[in-house]
Coordinates of C-alpha atoms in Angstrom, one line a residue:
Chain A
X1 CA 60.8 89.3 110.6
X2 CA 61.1 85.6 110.3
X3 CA 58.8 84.0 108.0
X4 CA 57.3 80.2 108.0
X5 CA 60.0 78.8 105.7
X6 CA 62.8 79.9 109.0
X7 CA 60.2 77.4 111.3
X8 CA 59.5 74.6 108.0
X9 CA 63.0 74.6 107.0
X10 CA 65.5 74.7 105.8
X11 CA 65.5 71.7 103.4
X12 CA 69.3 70.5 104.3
X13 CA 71.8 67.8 104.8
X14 CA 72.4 67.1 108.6
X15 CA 73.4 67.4 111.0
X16 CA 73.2 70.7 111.9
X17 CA 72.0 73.8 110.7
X18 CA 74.5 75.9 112.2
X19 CA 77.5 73.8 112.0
X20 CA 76.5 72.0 108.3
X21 CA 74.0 73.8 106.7
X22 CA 75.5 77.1 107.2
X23 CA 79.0 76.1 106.4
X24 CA 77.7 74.9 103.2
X25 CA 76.4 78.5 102.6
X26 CA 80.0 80.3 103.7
X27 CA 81.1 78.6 101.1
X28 CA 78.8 78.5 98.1
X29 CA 78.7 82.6 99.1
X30 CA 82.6 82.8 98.7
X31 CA 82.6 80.3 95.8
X32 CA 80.2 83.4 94.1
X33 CA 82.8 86.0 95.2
X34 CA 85.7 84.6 94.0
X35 CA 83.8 84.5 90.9
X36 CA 85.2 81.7 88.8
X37 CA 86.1 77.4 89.8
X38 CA 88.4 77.7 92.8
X39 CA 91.9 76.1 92.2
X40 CA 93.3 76.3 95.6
X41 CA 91.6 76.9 99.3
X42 CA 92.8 77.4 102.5
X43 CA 90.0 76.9 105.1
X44 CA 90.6 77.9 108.6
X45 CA 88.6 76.7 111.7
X46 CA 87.9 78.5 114.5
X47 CA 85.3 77.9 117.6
X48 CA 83.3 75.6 117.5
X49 CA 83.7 75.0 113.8
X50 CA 87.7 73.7 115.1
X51 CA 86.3 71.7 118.1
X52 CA 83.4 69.8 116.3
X53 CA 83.9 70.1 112.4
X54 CA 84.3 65.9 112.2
X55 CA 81.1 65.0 113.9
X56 CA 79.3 67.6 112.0
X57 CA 80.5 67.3 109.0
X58 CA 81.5 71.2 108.8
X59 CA 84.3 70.7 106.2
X60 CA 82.3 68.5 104.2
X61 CA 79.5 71.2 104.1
X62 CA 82.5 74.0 103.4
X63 CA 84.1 72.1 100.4
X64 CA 80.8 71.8 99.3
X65 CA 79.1 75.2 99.1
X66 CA 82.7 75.9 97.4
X67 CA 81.7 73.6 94.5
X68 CA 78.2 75.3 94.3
X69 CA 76.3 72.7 96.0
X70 CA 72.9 74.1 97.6
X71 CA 73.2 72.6 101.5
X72 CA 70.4 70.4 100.8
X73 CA 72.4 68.8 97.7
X74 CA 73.6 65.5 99.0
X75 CA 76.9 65.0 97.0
X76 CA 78.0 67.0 100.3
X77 CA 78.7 63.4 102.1
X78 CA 81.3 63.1 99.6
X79 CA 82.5 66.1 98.6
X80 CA 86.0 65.9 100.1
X81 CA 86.7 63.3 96.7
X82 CA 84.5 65.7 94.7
X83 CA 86.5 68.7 95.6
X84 CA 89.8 66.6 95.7
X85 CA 88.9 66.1 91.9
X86 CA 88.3 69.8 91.4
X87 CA 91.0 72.1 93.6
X88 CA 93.7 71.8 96.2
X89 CA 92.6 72.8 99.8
X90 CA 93.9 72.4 103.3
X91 CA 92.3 73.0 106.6
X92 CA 93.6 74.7 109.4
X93 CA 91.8 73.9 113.0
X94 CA 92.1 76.8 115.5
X95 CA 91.3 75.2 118.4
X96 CA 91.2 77.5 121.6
X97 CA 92.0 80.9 119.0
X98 CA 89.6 83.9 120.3
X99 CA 87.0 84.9 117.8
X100 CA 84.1 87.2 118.2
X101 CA 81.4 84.6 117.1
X102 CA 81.9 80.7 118.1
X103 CA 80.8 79.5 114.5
X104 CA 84.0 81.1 112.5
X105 CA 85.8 79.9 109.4
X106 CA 88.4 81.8 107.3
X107 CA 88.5 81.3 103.4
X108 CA 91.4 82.1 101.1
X109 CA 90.7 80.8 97.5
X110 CA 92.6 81.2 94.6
X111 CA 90.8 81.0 91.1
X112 CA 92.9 81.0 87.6
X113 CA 93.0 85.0 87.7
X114 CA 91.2 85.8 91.1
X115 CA 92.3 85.6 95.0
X116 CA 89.9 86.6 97.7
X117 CA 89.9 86.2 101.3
X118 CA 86.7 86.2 103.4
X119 CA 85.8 85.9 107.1
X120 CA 82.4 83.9 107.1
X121 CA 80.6 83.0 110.5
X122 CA 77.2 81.0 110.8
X123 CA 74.9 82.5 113.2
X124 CA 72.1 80.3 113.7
X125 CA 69.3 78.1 111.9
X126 CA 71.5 78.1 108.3
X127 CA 71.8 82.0 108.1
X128 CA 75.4 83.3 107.6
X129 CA 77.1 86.5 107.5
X130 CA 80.4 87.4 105.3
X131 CA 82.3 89.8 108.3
X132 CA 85.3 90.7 106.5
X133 CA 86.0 90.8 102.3
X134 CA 89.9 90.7 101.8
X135 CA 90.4 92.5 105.6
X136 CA 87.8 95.2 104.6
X137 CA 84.7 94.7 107.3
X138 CA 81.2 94.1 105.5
X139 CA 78.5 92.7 106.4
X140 CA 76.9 89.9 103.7
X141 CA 73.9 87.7 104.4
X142 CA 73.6 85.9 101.0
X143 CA 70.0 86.9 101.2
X144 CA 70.0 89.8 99.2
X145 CA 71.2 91.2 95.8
X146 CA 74.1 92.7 96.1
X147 CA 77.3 94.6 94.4
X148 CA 80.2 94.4 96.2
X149 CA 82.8 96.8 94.6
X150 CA 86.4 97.0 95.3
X151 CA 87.9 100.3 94.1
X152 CA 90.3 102.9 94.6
X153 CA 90.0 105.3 97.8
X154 CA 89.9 108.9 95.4
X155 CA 87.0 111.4 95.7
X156 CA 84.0 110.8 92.8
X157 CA 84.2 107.1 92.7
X158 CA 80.8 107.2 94.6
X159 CA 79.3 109.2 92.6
X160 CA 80.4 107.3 89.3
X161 CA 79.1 104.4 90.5
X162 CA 75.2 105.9 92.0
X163 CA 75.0 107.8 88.6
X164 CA 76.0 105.0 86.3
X165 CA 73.4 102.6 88.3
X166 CA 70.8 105.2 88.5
X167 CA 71.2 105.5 84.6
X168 CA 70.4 102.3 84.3
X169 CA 67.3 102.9 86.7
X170 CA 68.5 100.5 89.6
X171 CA 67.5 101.6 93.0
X172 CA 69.8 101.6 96.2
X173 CA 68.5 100.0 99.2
X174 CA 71.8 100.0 101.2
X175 CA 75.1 101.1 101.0
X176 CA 78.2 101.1 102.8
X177 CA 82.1 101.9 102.5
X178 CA 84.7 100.4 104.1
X179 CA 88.3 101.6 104.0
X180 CA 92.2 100.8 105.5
X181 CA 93.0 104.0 106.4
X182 CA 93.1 106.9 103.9
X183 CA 93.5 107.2 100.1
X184 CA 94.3 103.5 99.7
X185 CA 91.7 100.9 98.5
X186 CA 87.9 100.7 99.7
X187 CA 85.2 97.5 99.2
X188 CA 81.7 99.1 98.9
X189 CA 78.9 96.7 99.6
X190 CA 75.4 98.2 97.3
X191 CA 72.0 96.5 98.1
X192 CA 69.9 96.6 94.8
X193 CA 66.6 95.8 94.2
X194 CA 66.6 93.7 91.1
X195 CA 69.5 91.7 89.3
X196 CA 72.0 93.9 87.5
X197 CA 72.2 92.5 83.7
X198 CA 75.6 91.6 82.7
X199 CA 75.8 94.7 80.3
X200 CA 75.3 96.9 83.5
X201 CA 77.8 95.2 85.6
X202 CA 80.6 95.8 83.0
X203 CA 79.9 99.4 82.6
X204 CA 80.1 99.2 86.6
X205 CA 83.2 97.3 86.6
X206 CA 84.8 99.8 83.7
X207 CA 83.9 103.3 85.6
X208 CA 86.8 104.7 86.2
X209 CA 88.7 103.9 89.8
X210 CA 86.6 100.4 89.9
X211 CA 89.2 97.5 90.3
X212 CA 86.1 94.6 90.5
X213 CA 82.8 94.5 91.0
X214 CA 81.0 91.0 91.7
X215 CA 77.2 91.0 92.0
X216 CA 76.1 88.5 94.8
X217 CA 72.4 86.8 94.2
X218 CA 70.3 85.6 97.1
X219 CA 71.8 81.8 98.0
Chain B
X1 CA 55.1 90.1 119.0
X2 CA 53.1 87.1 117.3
X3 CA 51.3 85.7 119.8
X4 CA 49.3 82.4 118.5
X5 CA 46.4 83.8 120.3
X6 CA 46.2 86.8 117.6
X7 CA 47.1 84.4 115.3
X8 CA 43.9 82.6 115.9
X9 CA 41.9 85.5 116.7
X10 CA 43.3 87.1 113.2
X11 CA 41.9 83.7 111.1
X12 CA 38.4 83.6 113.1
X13 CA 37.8 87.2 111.6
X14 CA 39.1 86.7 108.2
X15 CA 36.6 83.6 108.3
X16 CA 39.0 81.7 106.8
X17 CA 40.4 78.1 108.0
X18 CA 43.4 78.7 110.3
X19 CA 45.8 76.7 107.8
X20 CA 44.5 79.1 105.1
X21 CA 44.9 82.0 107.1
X22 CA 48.1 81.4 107.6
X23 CA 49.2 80.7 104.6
X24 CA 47.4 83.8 103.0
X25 CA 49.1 86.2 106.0
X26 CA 52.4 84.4 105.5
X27 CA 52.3 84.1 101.7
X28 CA 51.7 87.8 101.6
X29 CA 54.4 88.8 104.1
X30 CA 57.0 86.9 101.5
X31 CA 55.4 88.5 98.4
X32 CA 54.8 85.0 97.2
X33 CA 51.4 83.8 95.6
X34 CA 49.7 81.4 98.5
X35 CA 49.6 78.5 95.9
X36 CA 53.5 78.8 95.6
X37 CA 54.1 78.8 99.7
X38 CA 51.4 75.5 100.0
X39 CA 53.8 74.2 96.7
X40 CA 57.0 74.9 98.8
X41 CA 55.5 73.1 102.0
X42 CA 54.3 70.6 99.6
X43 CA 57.7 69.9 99.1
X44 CA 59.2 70.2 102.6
X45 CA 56.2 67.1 103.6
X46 CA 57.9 65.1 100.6
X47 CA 61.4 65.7 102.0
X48 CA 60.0 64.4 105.1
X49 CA 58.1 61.4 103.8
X50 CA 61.4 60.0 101.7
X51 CA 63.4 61.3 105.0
X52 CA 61.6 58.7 106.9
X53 CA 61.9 56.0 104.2
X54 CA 65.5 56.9 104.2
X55 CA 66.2 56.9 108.1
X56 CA 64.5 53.6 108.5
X57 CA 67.2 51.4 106.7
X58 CA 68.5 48.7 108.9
X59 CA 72.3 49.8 107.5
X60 CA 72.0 53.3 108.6
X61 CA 75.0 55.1 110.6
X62 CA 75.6 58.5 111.9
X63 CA 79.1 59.9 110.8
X64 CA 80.4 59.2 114.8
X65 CA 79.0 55.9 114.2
X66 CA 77.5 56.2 118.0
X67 CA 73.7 56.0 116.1
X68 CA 71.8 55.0 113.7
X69 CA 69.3 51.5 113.3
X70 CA 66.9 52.5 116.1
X71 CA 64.3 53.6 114.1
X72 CA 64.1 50.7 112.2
X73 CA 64.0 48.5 115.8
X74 CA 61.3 50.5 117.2
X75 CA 58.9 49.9 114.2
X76 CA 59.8 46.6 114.0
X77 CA 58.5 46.0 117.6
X78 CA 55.0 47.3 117.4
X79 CA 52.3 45.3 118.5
X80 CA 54.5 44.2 121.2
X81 CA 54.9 47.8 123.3
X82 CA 52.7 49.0 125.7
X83 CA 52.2 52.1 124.3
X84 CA 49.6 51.7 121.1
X85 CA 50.3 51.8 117.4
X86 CA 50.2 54.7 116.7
X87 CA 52.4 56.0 119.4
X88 CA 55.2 53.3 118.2
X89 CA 55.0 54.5 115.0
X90 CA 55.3 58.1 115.4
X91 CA 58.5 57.2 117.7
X92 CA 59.9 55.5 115.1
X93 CA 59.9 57.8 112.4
X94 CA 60.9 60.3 114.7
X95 CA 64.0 58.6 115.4
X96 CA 64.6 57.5 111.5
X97 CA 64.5 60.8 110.8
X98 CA 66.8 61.9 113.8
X99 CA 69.4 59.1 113.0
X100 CA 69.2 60.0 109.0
X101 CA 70.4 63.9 110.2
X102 CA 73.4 62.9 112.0
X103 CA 74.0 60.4 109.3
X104 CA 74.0 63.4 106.9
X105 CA 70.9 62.6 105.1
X106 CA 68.3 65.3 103.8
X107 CA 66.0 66.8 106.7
X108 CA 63.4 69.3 107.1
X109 CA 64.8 71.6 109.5
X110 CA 61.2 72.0 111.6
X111 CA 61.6 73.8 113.4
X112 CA 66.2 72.9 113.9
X113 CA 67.9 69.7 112.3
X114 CA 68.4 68.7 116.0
X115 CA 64.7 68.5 116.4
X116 CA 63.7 67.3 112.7
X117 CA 61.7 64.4 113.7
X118 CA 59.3 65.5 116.1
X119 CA 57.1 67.2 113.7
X120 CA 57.3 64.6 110.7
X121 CA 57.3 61.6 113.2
X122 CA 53.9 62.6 114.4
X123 CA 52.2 64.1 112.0
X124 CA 53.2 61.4 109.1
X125 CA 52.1 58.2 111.5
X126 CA 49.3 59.9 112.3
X127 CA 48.0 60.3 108.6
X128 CA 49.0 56.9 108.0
X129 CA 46.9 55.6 110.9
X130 CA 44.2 58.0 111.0
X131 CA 43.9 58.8 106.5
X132 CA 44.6 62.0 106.6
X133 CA 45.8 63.0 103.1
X134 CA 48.9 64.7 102.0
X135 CA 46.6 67.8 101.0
X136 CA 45.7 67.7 104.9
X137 CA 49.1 67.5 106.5
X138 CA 50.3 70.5 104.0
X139 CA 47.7 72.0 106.1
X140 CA 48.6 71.2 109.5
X141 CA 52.4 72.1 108.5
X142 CA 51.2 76.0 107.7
X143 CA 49.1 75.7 111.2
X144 CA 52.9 73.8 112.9
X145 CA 54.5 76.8 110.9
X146 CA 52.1 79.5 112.2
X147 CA 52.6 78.2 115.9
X148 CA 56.6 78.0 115.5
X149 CA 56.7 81.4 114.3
X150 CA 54.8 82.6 117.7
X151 CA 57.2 80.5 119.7
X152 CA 60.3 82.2 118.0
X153 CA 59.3 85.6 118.2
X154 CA 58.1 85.6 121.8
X155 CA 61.0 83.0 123.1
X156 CA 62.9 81.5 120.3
X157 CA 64.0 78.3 118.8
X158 CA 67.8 77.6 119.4
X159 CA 69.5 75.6 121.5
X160 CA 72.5 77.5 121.8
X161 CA 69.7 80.2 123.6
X162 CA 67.5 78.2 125.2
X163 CA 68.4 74.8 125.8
X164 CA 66.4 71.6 124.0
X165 CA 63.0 72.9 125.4
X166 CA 63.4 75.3 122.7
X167 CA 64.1 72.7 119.8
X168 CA 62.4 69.6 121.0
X169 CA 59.9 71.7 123.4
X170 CA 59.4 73.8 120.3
X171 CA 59.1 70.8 117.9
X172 CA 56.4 69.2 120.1
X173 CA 54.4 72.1 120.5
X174 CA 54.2 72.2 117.1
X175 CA 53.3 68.6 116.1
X176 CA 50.6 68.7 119.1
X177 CA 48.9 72.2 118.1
X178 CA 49.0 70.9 114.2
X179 CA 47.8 67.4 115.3
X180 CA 44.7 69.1 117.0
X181 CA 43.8 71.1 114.2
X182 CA 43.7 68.2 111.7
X183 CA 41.8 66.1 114.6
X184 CA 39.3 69.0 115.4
X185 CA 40.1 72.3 113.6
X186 CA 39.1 73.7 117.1
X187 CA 41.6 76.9 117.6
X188 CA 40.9 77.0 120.8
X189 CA 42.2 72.8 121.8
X190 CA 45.1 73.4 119.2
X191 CA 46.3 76.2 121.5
X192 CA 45.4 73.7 124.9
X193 CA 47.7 71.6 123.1
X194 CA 50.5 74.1 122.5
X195 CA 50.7 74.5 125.9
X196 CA 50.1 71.1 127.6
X197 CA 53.2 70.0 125.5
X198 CA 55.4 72.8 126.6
X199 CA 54.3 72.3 130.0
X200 CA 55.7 69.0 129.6
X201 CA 59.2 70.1 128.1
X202 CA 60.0 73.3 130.2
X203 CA 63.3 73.1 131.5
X204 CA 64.6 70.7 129.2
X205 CA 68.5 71.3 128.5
X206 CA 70.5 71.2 125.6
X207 CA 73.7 68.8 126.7
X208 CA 75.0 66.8 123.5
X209 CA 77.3 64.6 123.9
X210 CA 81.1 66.1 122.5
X211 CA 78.6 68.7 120.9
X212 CA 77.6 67.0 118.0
X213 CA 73.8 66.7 117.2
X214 CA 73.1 63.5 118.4
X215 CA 73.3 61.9 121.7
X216 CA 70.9 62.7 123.8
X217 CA 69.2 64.3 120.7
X218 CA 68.0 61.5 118.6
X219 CA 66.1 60.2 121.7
X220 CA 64.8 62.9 123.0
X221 CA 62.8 62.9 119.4
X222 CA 61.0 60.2 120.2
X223 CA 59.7 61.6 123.9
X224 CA 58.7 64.8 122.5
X225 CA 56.9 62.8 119.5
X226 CA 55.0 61.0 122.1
X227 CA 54.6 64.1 124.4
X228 CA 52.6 65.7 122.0
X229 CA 50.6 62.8 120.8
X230 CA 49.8 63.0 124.6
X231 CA 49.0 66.4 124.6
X232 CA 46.2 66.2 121.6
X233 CA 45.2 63.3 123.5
X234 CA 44.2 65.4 126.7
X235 CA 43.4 68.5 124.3
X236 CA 40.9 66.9 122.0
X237 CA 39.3 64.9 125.3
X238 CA 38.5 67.9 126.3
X239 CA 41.7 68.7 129.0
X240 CA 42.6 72.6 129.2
X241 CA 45.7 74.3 130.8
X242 CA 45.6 76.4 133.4
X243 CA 48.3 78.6 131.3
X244 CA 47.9 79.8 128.1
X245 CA 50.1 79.3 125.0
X246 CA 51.0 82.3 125.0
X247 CA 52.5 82.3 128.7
X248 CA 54.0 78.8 128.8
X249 CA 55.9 80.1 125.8
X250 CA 56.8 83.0 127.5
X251 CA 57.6 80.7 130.8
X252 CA 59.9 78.9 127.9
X253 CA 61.7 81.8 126.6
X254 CA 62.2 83.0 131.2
X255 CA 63.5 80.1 131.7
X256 CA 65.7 79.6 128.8
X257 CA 67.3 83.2 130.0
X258 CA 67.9 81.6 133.3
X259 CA 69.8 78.5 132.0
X260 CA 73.9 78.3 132.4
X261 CA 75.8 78.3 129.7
X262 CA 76.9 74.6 130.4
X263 CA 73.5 73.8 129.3
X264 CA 72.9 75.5 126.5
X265 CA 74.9 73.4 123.2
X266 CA 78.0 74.0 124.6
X267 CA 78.6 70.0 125.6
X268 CA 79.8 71.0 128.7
X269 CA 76.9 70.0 131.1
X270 CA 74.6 67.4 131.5
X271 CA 74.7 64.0 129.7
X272 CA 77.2 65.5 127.7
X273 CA 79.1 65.6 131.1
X274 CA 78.5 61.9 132.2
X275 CA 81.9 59.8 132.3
X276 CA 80.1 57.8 129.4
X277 CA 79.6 61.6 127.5
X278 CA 83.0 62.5 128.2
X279 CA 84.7 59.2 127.1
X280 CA 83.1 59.5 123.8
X281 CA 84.2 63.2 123.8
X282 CA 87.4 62.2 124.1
X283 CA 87.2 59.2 121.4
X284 CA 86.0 61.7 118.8
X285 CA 88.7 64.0 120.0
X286 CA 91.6 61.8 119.2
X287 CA 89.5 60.7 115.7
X288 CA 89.2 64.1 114.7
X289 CA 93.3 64.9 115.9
X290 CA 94.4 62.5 113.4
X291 CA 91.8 63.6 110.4
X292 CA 93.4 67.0 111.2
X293 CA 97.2 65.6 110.9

């Protein structure tokens, strides 16, 4: 249920909540993912994102979040220089391309060791959702804490991964798996109730069959 | 479904001030302490004061540079308008506000950026004109809250859904109930309110020009700032509706339903499709084909 701060807020550059404000999250959500300064980023527009992302200021707001700026922070207004600065990056506007959800944007980054390539859309009022995690379908909100595990597809690595995190006494609100076809790689997404230390999330990332593990914090 | 009749209802038995209430219910439904949610709206009424400060300089352009000055126009005028002080001053920092989100400036998004200034522009003149202290309008923000979160769970809040008589229409519900509780703290005319101003907005479509957040938007900021000044006006004097909050919101949320998509944020209809609309459509077009090259 919505709460007052959805109807007093958000706090936020302009113009829009949706088109801005949301953008902005996409990519201070991906910026976490890819889990270290992005180097290079490829930023595709679809929807409306592609038809209006001047006016509102959409890649602004994206090259923002991707330097870790809150969508209230107002270095935004400049941060094509400020990213220019920090990483290379091109946009790609998709005008007239089918997507499922007007509000779509594509991310590929590349970090010093890391790549990852996510499917972001803004649905309303500032609140995103991460679709797709290097082609793997998730569903993110950046509201909750969560793991987000890629590993190999091989019976047990499940039940590695629940025991070691209910060794450590965190509790599972959610879970899901998603796969390409059989035995190949799979991206688990676990809701947890508190933040994982760092000393939990490297016995997470070295149980056996784990490739990465990233914990996501509410935005 | 919140209704803002239970809303009220719920405060009059916890015998506790409807602001209070509200912010107790609220601040227990985030798992917050009710001291940190008043801190946090605390801070959302200082975003809006320096937004208004902010939106009223002279310099002031939106990124389409369509906008942006009017603000600071309107305020200087007052004591020439027909309409009084007050009124003038409320439109003006409604439209500061407006123009300083499609300039890219820091808003409150109460309840969308597209209808920032309704709430602030009201609520801030008013407290200015009348001395209500910042205390007070924390207060009437947890009552403009408590009302928007009945208007989005029975109808709901987005253009893109239901048209700019669920942003604006929303936004001057909300300033109108919240003025009337900090004029009378009489549940009962803060409700009358609610609903005169909606009566006043039903219908209203959401048709910005080349879809941006910003023509007719900024403007219609200033009507629905003035709408519900009106509608505490008739609500404190002792005017009822007819129809309940609770239905006219309801009305809202039927008739949204029954608007085309052409209306509805897409840019497609209305103003948006005037030959002025489409021209500057078509300017940004070609600005934004070369940005893109």
């Amino acid at each position: 249920m919505a709460h007052i701060f959805d109807i007093i807020g958000p706090i936020m550059v302009g113009p829009s909540s949706s088109h801005t404000a949301g953008a902005a999250r996409i990519g201070k959500l991906a910026r976490i993912m890819l889990q270290e300064p992005v180097h290079r980023a490829e930023i595709k527009l679809y929807g409306s994102f592609a038809e209006t992302y001047l006016g509102h200021g959409t890649h602004l707001a994206v090259l923002g979040g991707l330097l870790g700026y809150d969508p209230d922070d107002l270095r935004i207004r400049q941060s094509d220089s400020l990213a220019r600065e920090a990483f290379g990056y091109e946009f790609v506007v998709l005008s007239g391309v089918p997507v499922d959800h007007p509000n779509t944007m594509r991310l590929s980054l590349a970090g010093e060791t890391n790549q990852i390539d996510i499917l972001g859309v803004s649905v309303g009022g500032g609140r995103i959702r991460v679709t797709e995690i290097d082609g793997f379908p998730v569903k993110l909100n950046g509201e909750n804490i969560v793991l987000v595990i890629h590993s190999v597809d091989r019976p047990g690595v499940i039940t590695l991964l629940t025991s070691c995190l209910a060794s450590e006494n965190i509790n599972i609100g959610n879970m899901t798996v998603s796969r390409q076809g059989k035995g190949s790689s799979v991206v688990m997404t676990i809701e947890i109730d508190a933040p994982a230390e760092p000393r939990v999330l490297d016995r997470v990332r070295s149980t056996e069959g784990v490739q990465r593990a990233t914990q996501i914090i509410p935005l | 479904m919140i209704t803002l009749r239970e809303i009220c209802q719920k405060a009059a038995e916890s015998e506790l001030d409807l602001a209070e209430y509200i912010c107790f219910w609220q601040a227990e439904h985030m798992g917050v302490e009710s001291q940190e949610l008043k801190n946090r709206l605390n801070l959302s009424l200082q975003v809006m004061q320096e937004g208004i400060r902010a939106g009223l300089d002279p310099e002031l352009r939106s990124r389409s540079g369509f906008s942006g000055g009017d603000g600071v126009r309107v305020l200087s005028a007052r004591g020439q308008g027909m309409l009084g002080g007050l009124a003038q001053k409320a439109m003006a920092y409604a439209i500061a506000t407006a123009e300083l989100n499609s300039a890219m400036g820091r808003i409150v998004a109460a309840p969308t950026a597209g209808a920032s200034g309704v709430v602030p522009g009201v609520l801030i003149a008013a407290a200015e004109e009348a001395g209500f202290t910042d205390e007070q309008l924390v207060s009437a923000l947890a009552v403009a809250g408590g009302i928007g979160l009945a208007i989005s769970d029975q109808a709901t809040l987005a253009g893109a859904e239901g048209g700019c008589q669920a942003e604006c229409g929303s936004g001057a519900a909300m300033a109108a109930g919240a003025l009337t509780y900090l004029r009378t703290g009489d549940a009962e005319k803060l409700q009358h309110a609610v609903a005169l101003a909606l009566k006043n907005q039903i219908g209203l479509v959401c048709d910005p020009v080349a879809g941006l957040v910003e023509i007719p938007c900024i403007k219609r900021n200033a009507g629905s700032a003035v709408i519900a000044l009106m509608a505490s006006d008739l609500a404190v004097s002792g005017v009822t509706s007819f129809i309940p909050a609770d239905e006219a919101i309801q009305a809202v949320a039927e008739v949204g339903r029954m608007l085309p998509m052409q209306l509805r944020e897409t840019g497609l209809g209305g103003m948006a499709n005037t030959p002025t609309g489409r021209r500057a459509a078509e300017t940004l077009r070609r600005q934004q084909l070369q940005h893109t090259q």
